[in-house]
Amino acid sequence: MKILKFGGTSVGSAARIKGLLDIVNPSERQIVVLSAVAGTTNALVEISQAYLVGKKDEAKQLIKQHKDKYESLIKELFTTDQGYKNGKDLIDYHFDFIGSLSNEHFTPIEEKVVLAQGELISTALFHFHLNEIGVPSVLLPALDFMKIDEDNEPMVSYIGEKLNALLAKYPDNTLFITQGFICRNSFGEIDNLRRGGSDYTASLIGAAIQADEVQIWTDIDGMHNNDPRVVKNTTPIAHLSFNEAAELAYFGAKILHPQSVFPAQKYNVPVRVLNTMDPKAAGTLISKDGAQKGIIRAIAAKDNITAIHIHSSRMLLAYGFLRKVFEIFERYKTPIDMITTSEVAVSLSIDDTTHLADIIKEVEDFGTVSADENQTIVCVVGDFGQNTHGYAARVLDAVKHLPIRMISYGGSDYNVSILMDSEYKTEALRSLHNRLF
């Protein structure tokens, strides 16, 4: 069985929804994972924010605006009276439900319920469209099998058990549709896998049922060797290892959600990144044996980074110092991207500044602290194992004309990371591309 995930742009219009059958093969056993229609999640976030601050009239207006967009979509999508009625009843139900929450005490729990409506609508619309044109399909509610534990980690064995039981009920069906992003938490409440989580859903499903392949359909023909938005003549990479793809995704290659590789990697399920707009393009295959020795594969950049520098003479020859510092970040659930140390100083970077002020206040107990915002991590991915020669030097030579804040090398066999002010990002990407490729 194959798992096919389509993002918001792939279901962003009636034409796009109809065009999915150019890719989905109803004769093959497949599970189709859909995101919400493009723009829906952002609109639902706006509605939720209005509810959270008590602006019920604003929420009502936003609900109407977004429902009107769906009214236009279903008029284009359905060609029969019954098909249109099914679509109209669907959006009436979901938007009436969202509107009814104005009478509730709105909390983050209700917010997650609101955010789930986008995927529930998109999957039902595709299912109804297939019914209208006579293509059999089964709608599998993700809330019946997708679950996270008390640490917000997915319960892969549970997912596999529940999903296989559901699939067994339909031995003669080949095409199944389910929602990305949404799940239930350990309390049984509606929750989600965070933004971009549809990739993660597809990977988790593939891992849980040991699928033949997970396909991530997006709007570009695979993972490129640099950011095509700012660098000319980038090329798609035919084959990557799981480790290389994970590094690229984490450090800024937005085509793939950073977490999406890990379940597939753990259970050795190949992932293929493909282009909805150009289905014949080869895309990028990500698998266990994708790494190539002696090659630099790609460059990515991660923005909105904050660098924190801690200077303290107490570090000198002191054991336990870094542990105490890291415990502060752990307490505020703030991940660290990069870290460099010297005898009396440590510099590190974070991308979540939610608790930055509190973190700095506590870290100041250890020494002098400074923070630089608007930083970017530029990551070069390839073979940087201990037996390679000269690649790190080539990377640094390419950016020798730019001011560098931090360098991370040796922590991974797959990347060299450089921290710099964001104003130099574009020049760094272009210079590295010219020098390395």
Coordinates of C-alpha atoms in Angstrom, one line a residue:
M1 CA 0.0 0.0 0.0
K2 CA 1.1 3.6 -0.7
I3 CA 0.4 6.7 1.3
L4 CA -0.2 9.9 -0.8
K5 CA -0.2 13.2 1.0
F6 CA -1.5 16.4 -0.7
G7 CA -1.0 19.8 0.9
G8 CA -3.2 22.8 0.9
T9 CA -2.3 24.1 -2.5
S10 CA -3.0 20.7 -4.0
V11 CA -6.6 21.0 -2.8
G12 CA -6.7 24.8 -3.1
S13 CA -9.5 25.0 -5.7
A14 CA -12.2 22.9 -7.3
A15 CA -9.9 22.3 -10.3
R16 CA -7.1 21.1 -8.1
I17 CA -9.4 18.8 -6.2
K18 CA -10.7 17.3 -9.5
G19 CA -7.1 17.1 -10.7
L20 CA -6.1 14.7 -7.9
L21 CA -7.4 11.8 -9.9
D22 CA -4.6 12.5 -12.4
I23 CA -2.3 11.3 -9.7
V24 CA -4.4 9.0 -7.5
N25 CA -4.9 5.6 -9.0
P26 CA -8.2 4.1 -7.7
S27 CA -7.1 0.7 -8.9
E28 CA -4.1 0.6 -6.5
R29 CA -4.5 0.2 -2.8
Q30 CA -3.8 3.7 -1.4
I31 CA -4.4 6.0 1.5
V32 CA -4.8 9.7 0.5
V33 CA -3.9 12.1 3.3
L34 CA -5.2 15.7 2.8
S35 CA -4.4 19.0 4.3
A36 CA -7.0 21.7 4.7
V37 CA -7.8 23.8 1.6
A38 CA -5.2 26.5 1.1
G39 CA -5.8 29.5 3.4
T40 CA -8.3 27.6 5.6
T41 CA -6.0 27.0 8.6
N42 CA -4.9 30.6 8.7
A43 CA -8.5 31.7 8.6
L44 CA -9.4 29.3 11.4
V45 CA -6.5 30.6 13.5
E46 CA -7.9 34.2 13.0
I47 CA -11.4 33.1 14.1
S48 CA -9.9 31.3 17.2
Q49 CA -7.9 34.4 18.1
A50 CA -11.0 36.5 17.9
Y51 CA -12.9 34.1 20.1
L52 CA -10.0 33.9 22.6
V53 CA -10.1 37.7 23.2
G54 CA -13.9 37.9 23.3
K55 CA -14.4 39.6 19.8
K56 CA -17.4 37.5 18.9
D57 CA -18.7 39.9 16.2
E58 CA -15.3 39.9 14.5
A59 CA -15.3 36.1 14.7
K60 CA -18.8 36.0 13.2
Q61 CA -17.7 38.2 10.3
L62 CA -14.6 36.0 9.6
I63 CA -16.7 32.9 9.7
K64 CA -19.1 34.4 7.0
Q65 CA -16.1 35.5 4.8
H66 CA -14.6 32.1 4.8
K67 CA -17.8 30.2 4.4
D68 CA -18.5 32.4 1.3
K69 CA -15.2 31.1 -0.2
Y70 CA -16.4 27.5 0.3
E71 CA -19.8 28.4 -1.3
S72 CA -17.9 29.4 -4.4
L73 CA -15.7 26.3 -4.3
I74 CA -18.6 23.8 -4.1
K75 CA -20.5 25.5 -7.0
E76 CA -17.4 24.7 -9.2
L77 CA -16.7 21.3 -7.7
F78 CA -20.1 19.6 -8.0
T79 CA -22.1 19.2 -11.2
T80 CA -25.2 17.4 -9.9
D81 CA -27.9 18.6 -7.6
Q82 CA -27.2 15.8 -5.1
G83 CA -23.5 16.5 -5.2
Y84 CA -24.0 20.2 -4.5
K85 CA -26.4 19.4 -1.7
N86 CA -23.9 17.1 -0.1
G87 CA -21.3 19.9 -0.3
K88 CA -23.7 22.6 1.0
D89 CA -24.8 20.4 3.9
L90 CA -21.2 19.8 4.8
I91 CA -20.0 23.4 4.9
D92 CA -23.3 24.5 6.7
Y93 CA -22.7 21.9 9.4
H94 CA -19.0 22.8 10.0
F95 CA -19.4 26.5 9.9
D96 CA -22.6 26.5 12.0
F97 CA -20.6 24.4 14.5
I98 CA -17.8 26.9 14.6
G99 CA -20.3 29.7 15.0
S100 CA -22.0 27.9 17.9
L101 CA -18.7 28.2 19.9
S102 CA -19.5 31.9 20.5
N103 CA -21.8 30.7 23.2
E104 CA -19.0 28.6 24.9
H105 CA -16.2 29.5 27.2
F106 CA -13.5 29.5 24.5
T107 CA -10.2 28.0 25.6
P108 CA -7.2 26.5 23.8
I109 CA -9.1 23.2 23.8
E110 CA -11.9 24.7 21.7
E111 CA -9.2 26.3 19.5
K112 CA -7.8 22.9 18.6
V113 CA -11.4 21.7 17.7
V114 CA -11.8 24.7 15.4
L115 CA -8.4 24.1 13.7
A116 CA -9.5 20.5 13.0
Q117 CA -12.4 21.6 10.9
G118 CA -10.3 22.4 7.8
E119 CA -9.1 18.9 7.3
L120 CA -12.5 17.4 8.1
I121 CA -14.0 19.6 5.3
S122 CA -11.4 19.0 2.6
T123 CA -11.4 15.2 3.0
A124 CA -15.2 15.0 2.9
L125 CA -15.4 17.3 -0.2
F126 CA -13.0 15.0 -2.0
H127 CA -14.9 11.9 -0.9
F128 CA -18.2 13.5 -2.1
H129 CA -16.6 14.5 -5.4
L130 CA -15.4 10.9 -6.0
N131 CA -18.9 9.6 -5.1
E132 CA -20.4 12.0 -7.6
I133 CA -18.2 10.7 -10.5
G134 CA -18.6 7.1 -9.5
V135 CA -15.2 6.4 -8.0
P136 CA -15.5 4.2 -4.9
S137 CA -13.7 5.5 -1.8
V138 CA -13.8 5.1 2.0
L139 CA -13.5 8.1 4.3
L140 CA -11.4 7.1 7.4
P141 CA -11.6 9.6 10.2
A142 CA -8.1 10.3 11.6
L143 CA -9.7 10.9 15.0
D144 CA -10.5 7.1 15.1
F145 CA -6.8 6.0 14.9
M146 CA -4.3 8.9 15.1
K147 CA -3.3 9.5 18.8
I148 CA -0.5 11.2 20.8
D149 CA 0.5 10.4 24.3
E150 CA 0.9 12.6 27.4
D151 CA 4.3 13.8 26.0
N152 CA 2.7 14.7 22.7
E153 CA 4.5 11.8 21.0
P154 CA 2.6 9.7 18.5
M155 CA 1.6 6.2 19.6
V156 CA 2.8 4.3 16.5
S157 CA 1.7 0.8 17.7
Y158 CA -1.8 2.2 18.6
I159 CA -2.1 3.9 15.2
G160 CA -1.2 0.7 13.4
E161 CA -3.5 -1.5 15.4
K162 CA -6.5 0.8 15.0
L163 CA -5.9 1.7 11.4
N164 CA -5.3 -1.9 10.3
A165 CA -8.6 -2.9 12.0
L166 CA -10.4 -0.1 10.0
L167 CA -8.8 -1.2 6.7
A168 CA -9.8 -4.8 7.4
K169 CA -13.5 -3.8 7.3
Y170 CA -13.1 -2.8 3.6
P171 CA -11.2 -5.7 2.0
D172 CA -12.6 -4.9 -1.5
N173 CA -11.8 -1.2 -1.4
T174 CA -8.6 0.3 -2.7
L175 CA -9.0 4.0 -2.2
F176 CA -9.0 5.5 1.4
I177 CA -9.1 9.1 2.4
T178 CA -8.1 10.6 5.7
Q179 CA -7.1 13.8 7.4
G180 CA -3.7 15.1 8.0
F181 CA -2.7 17.2 11.0
I182 CA -5.4 16.2 13.4
C183 CA -5.4 13.6 16.2
R184 CA -6.5 12.9 19.7
N185 CA -4.4 13.4 22.8
S186 CA -4.0 11.2 25.8
F187 CA -7.3 12.6 27.3
G188 CA -9.2 11.7 24.1
E189 CA -9.6 15.4 23.2
I190 CA -9.2 16.7 19.6
D191 CA -5.6 17.8 19.2
N192 CA -3.1 18.3 16.3
L193 CA 0.4 17.5 15.2
R194 CA 1.3 21.2 14.9
R195 CA 1.4 23.2 11.7
G196 CA 2.7 21.3 8.8
G197 CA 1.7 18.1 10.5
S198 CA 0.1 16.5 7.4
D199 CA 3.5 15.4 6.3
Y200 CA 4.0 13.9 9.7
T201 CA 0.6 12.1 9.5
A202 CA 1.5 10.5 6.2
S203 CA 4.9 9.4 7.6
L204 CA 3.3 8.0 10.8
I205 CA 0.6 6.1 8.8
G206 CA 3.3 4.7 6.5
A207 CA 5.4 3.6 9.5
A208 CA 2.4 2.2 11.4
I209 CA 1.2 -0.1 8.7
Q210 CA 4.6 -0.7 7.0
A211 CA 3.5 0.9 3.7
D212 CA 5.5 0.3 0.5
E213 CA 6.1 4.1 0.1
V214 CA 5.0 7.5 1.4
Q215 CA 4.6 10.1 -1.2
I216 CA 4.6 13.8 -0.3
W217 CA 2.9 15.7 -3.1
T218 CA 3.7 19.4 -3.1
D219 CA 4.2 22.4 -5.5
I220 CA 7.9 21.8 -6.4
D221 CA 9.6 18.9 -8.2
G222 CA 11.4 17.4 -5.2
M223 CA 14.0 18.8 -2.7
H224 CA 16.4 21.2 -4.5
N225 CA 20.1 21.7 -3.8
N226 CA 19.4 25.3 -2.7
D227 CA 16.5 27.7 -2.2
P228 CA 15.0 28.3 -5.7
R229 CA 13.3 31.5 -4.5
V230 CA 16.6 33.4 -4.1
V231 CA 19.2 31.3 -6.1
K232 CA 19.1 30.7 -9.9
N233 CA 19.8 27.3 -11.5
T234 CA 19.0 25.1 -8.6
T235 CA 18.3 21.5 -9.4
P236 CA 16.2 18.8 -7.7
I237 CA 18.1 16.0 -5.9
A238 CA 17.2 12.6 -7.2
H239 CA 18.1 10.6 -4.0
L240 CA 18.8 11.6 -0.4
S241 CA 19.4 9.6 2.7
F242 CA 17.0 10.0 5.7
N243 CA 19.7 11.7 7.7
E244 CA 20.4 14.2 4.9
A245 CA 16.7 15.0 4.3
A246 CA 16.2 15.4 8.0
E247 CA 19.0 17.9 8.2
L248 CA 17.7 19.9 5.3
A249 CA 14.1 19.9 6.6
Y250 CA 15.2 21.0 10.0
F251 CA 17.5 23.7 8.8
G252 CA 15.0 25.4 6.5
A253 CA 14.1 23.4 3.4
K254 CA 10.4 24.1 3.9
I255 CA 9.2 21.6 1.2
L256 CA 9.3 18.9 3.9
H257 CA 8.1 19.2 7.5
P258 CA 11.1 18.7 9.8
Q259 CA 9.4 15.8 11.8
S260 CA 8.0 14.0 8.8
V261 CA 11.1 12.0 8.0
F262 CA 11.6 10.4 11.5
P263 CA 8.8 7.8 11.6
A264 CA 9.5 6.7 8.1
Q265 CA 13.2 6.5 8.9
K266 CA 12.7 4.5 12.1
Y267 CA 10.6 1.9 10.3
N268 CA 12.5 2.1 7.0
V269 CA 9.7 3.2 4.7
P270 CA 10.9 5.1 1.6
V271 CA 9.6 8.7 1.2
R272 CA 9.2 10.3 -2.3
V273 CA 8.7 14.0 -2.7
L274 CA 6.8 14.8 -5.9
N275 CA 5.2 17.8 -7.7
T276 CA 1.4 18.0 -8.0
M277 CA 1.8 20.5 -10.9
D278 CA 4.2 18.2 -12.8
P279 CA 3.3 14.6 -11.9
K280 CA 5.8 13.2 -14.4
A281 CA 8.8 14.8 -12.7
A282 CA 11.0 12.3 -10.9
G283 CA 11.1 14.2 -7.6
T284 CA 13.3 13.2 -4.7
L285 CA 13.5 9.7 -3.2
I286 CA 14.4 9.6 0.5
S287 CA 15.6 6.2 1.8
K288 CA 18.0 4.4 4.0
D289 CA 20.7 4.1 1.4
G290 CA 20.5 7.5 -0.3
A291 CA 23.8 8.9 1.0
Q292 CA 26.7 9.3 -1.3
K293 CA 30.3 9.5 -0.1
G294 CA 32.4 12.5 -1.0
I295 CA 29.6 14.7 -2.2
I296 CA 28.0 18.0 -1.0
R297 CA 24.3 17.6 -1.6
A298 CA 22.4 20.8 -0.7
I299 CA 22.2 24.1 1.1
A300 CA 19.3 25.4 3.2
A301 CA 18.7 28.4 5.5
K302 CA 16.6 28.8 8.7
D303 CA 15.5 32.3 9.6
N304 CA 14.2 33.9 12.8
I305 CA 17.0 32.6 14.9
T306 CA 18.2 34.3 18.1
A307 CA 21.8 33.9 19.3
I308 CA 22.5 33.9 23.1
H309 CA 26.0 34.5 24.4
I310 CA 26.9 33.6 28.0
H311 CA 30.2 34.8 29.4
S312 CA 31.2 33.5 32.8
S313 CA 34.5 32.9 34.5
R314 CA 32.7 30.3 36.6
M315 CA 32.8 28.0 33.5
L316 CA 36.6 27.7 33.7
L317 CA 37.4 24.1 34.7
A318 CA 33.9 23.8 36.3
Y319 CA 31.9 20.6 35.8
G320 CA 28.1 20.8 35.7
F321 CA 28.0 24.4 34.4
L322 CA 26.5 23.5 31.0
R323 CA 24.0 21.1 32.6
K324 CA 22.6 23.9 34.7
V325 CA 22.3 26.2 31.7
F326 CA 20.6 23.5 29.6
E327 CA 18.2 22.8 32.5
I328 CA 16.9 26.3 32.1
F329 CA 16.1 25.8 28.4
E330 CA 14.6 22.4 29.2
R331 CA 12.3 24.0 31.9
Y332 CA 11.0 26.4 29.3
K333 CA 10.7 23.7 26.6
T334 CA 12.9 25.7 24.3
P335 CA 15.1 23.6 21.9
I336 CA 18.6 24.7 21.0
D337 CA 19.7 24.6 17.4
M338 CA 23.5 25.3 17.6
I339 CA 26.0 25.5 20.3
T340 CA 29.7 26.5 20.6
T341 CA 31.8 26.7 23.7
S342 CA 35.2 28.1 24.9
E343 CA 36.8 28.1 28.3
V344 CA 34.7 30.9 29.7
A345 CA 31.8 31.4 27.3
V346 CA 29.1 29.5 25.5
S347 CA 27.0 30.7 22.5
L348 CA 23.8 29.0 21.4
S349 CA 20.9 29.6 19.1
I350 CA 17.2 29.1 19.4
D351 CA 14.2 29.7 17.1
D352 CA 11.5 29.8 19.7
T353 CA 11.6 33.1 21.6
T354 CA 8.4 32.7 23.5
H355 CA 10.2 32.6 26.9
L356 CA 13.4 34.5 25.9
A357 CA 13.1 37.2 28.6
D358 CA 12.6 34.6 31.3
I359 CA 15.4 32.5 30.0
I360 CA 17.8 35.4 29.9
K361 CA 16.8 36.5 33.4
E362 CA 17.7 33.1 34.8
V363 CA 20.9 32.6 32.8
E364 CA 22.1 36.0 34.1
D365 CA 22.7 34.3 37.4
F366 CA 25.7 32.5 35.8
G367 CA 27.3 35.5 34.0
T368 CA 27.0 38.2 31.4
V369 CA 24.3 37.5 28.8
S370 CA 23.6 39.1 25.4
A371 CA 21.1 38.2 22.7
D372 CA 21.2 38.9 19.0
E373 CA 17.9 38.6 17.1
N374 CA 17.3 38.4 13.3
Q375 CA 19.9 35.7 12.8
T376 CA 19.9 33.0 10.1
I377 CA 21.4 29.5 10.2
V378 CA 22.9 28.5 6.8
C379 CA 23.3 24.7 6.6
V380 CA 25.4 22.8 4.1
V381 CA 24.4 19.1 3.9
G382 CA 26.6 16.4 2.5
D383 CA 29.4 14.0 3.4
F384 CA 31.2 15.7 6.3
G385 CA 32.4 12.5 7.9
Q386 CA 35.8 12.3 9.6
N387 CA 37.4 10.7 6.6
T388 CA 36.6 13.5 4.2
H389 CA 39.1 16.2 3.4
G390 CA 38.7 19.9 2.5
Y391 CA 34.9 20.2 2.3
A392 CA 34.5 22.3 5.4
A393 CA 37.3 24.6 4.1
R394 CA 35.4 25.0 0.8
V395 CA 32.3 26.0 2.7
L396 CA 34.1 28.6 4.8
D397 CA 36.0 29.9 1.9
A398 CA 32.7 30.6 0.1
V399 CA 31.6 32.9 2.9
K400 CA 34.9 34.4 3.9
H401 CA 33.8 37.9 2.8
L402 CA 30.8 37.8 5.2
P403 CA 30.7 38.3 9.0
I404 CA 30.0 35.0 10.8
R405 CA 28.5 34.7 14.3
M406 CA 28.9 30.9 14.9
I407 CA 30.1 27.8 13.2
S408 CA 29.0 24.2 14.0
Y409 CA 31.0 21.4 12.6
G410 CA 31.6 17.8 13.8
G411 CA 28.3 17.3 15.6
S412 CA 27.0 15.5 12.6
D413 CA 28.5 13.7 9.7
Y414 CA 26.0 15.4 7.4
N415 CA 26.2 19.1 7.8
V416 CA 28.2 22.3 8.5
S417 CA 26.1 25.1 10.0
I418 CA 26.9 28.8 10.0
L419 CA 25.1 31.4 11.9
M420 CA 25.0 35.0 10.6
D421 CA 22.9 38.1 10.5
S422 CA 19.9 37.6 8.3
E423 CA 20.8 40.5 6.0
Y424 CA 23.7 38.3 4.7
K425 CA 21.6 35.2 4.0
T426 CA 20.9 35.7 0.3
E427 CA 24.5 36.5 -0.4
A428 CA 25.6 33.5 1.5
L429 CA 23.3 31.1 -0.3
R430 CA 24.4 32.4 -3.7
S431 CA 28.0 32.5 -2.9
L432 CA 27.9 28.9 -1.5
H433 CA 26.0 27.7 -4.6
N434 CA 28.5 29.2 -6.9
R435 CA 31.5 27.8 -5.0
L436 CA 30.1 24.3 -4.2
F437 CA 28.0 23.5 -7.3

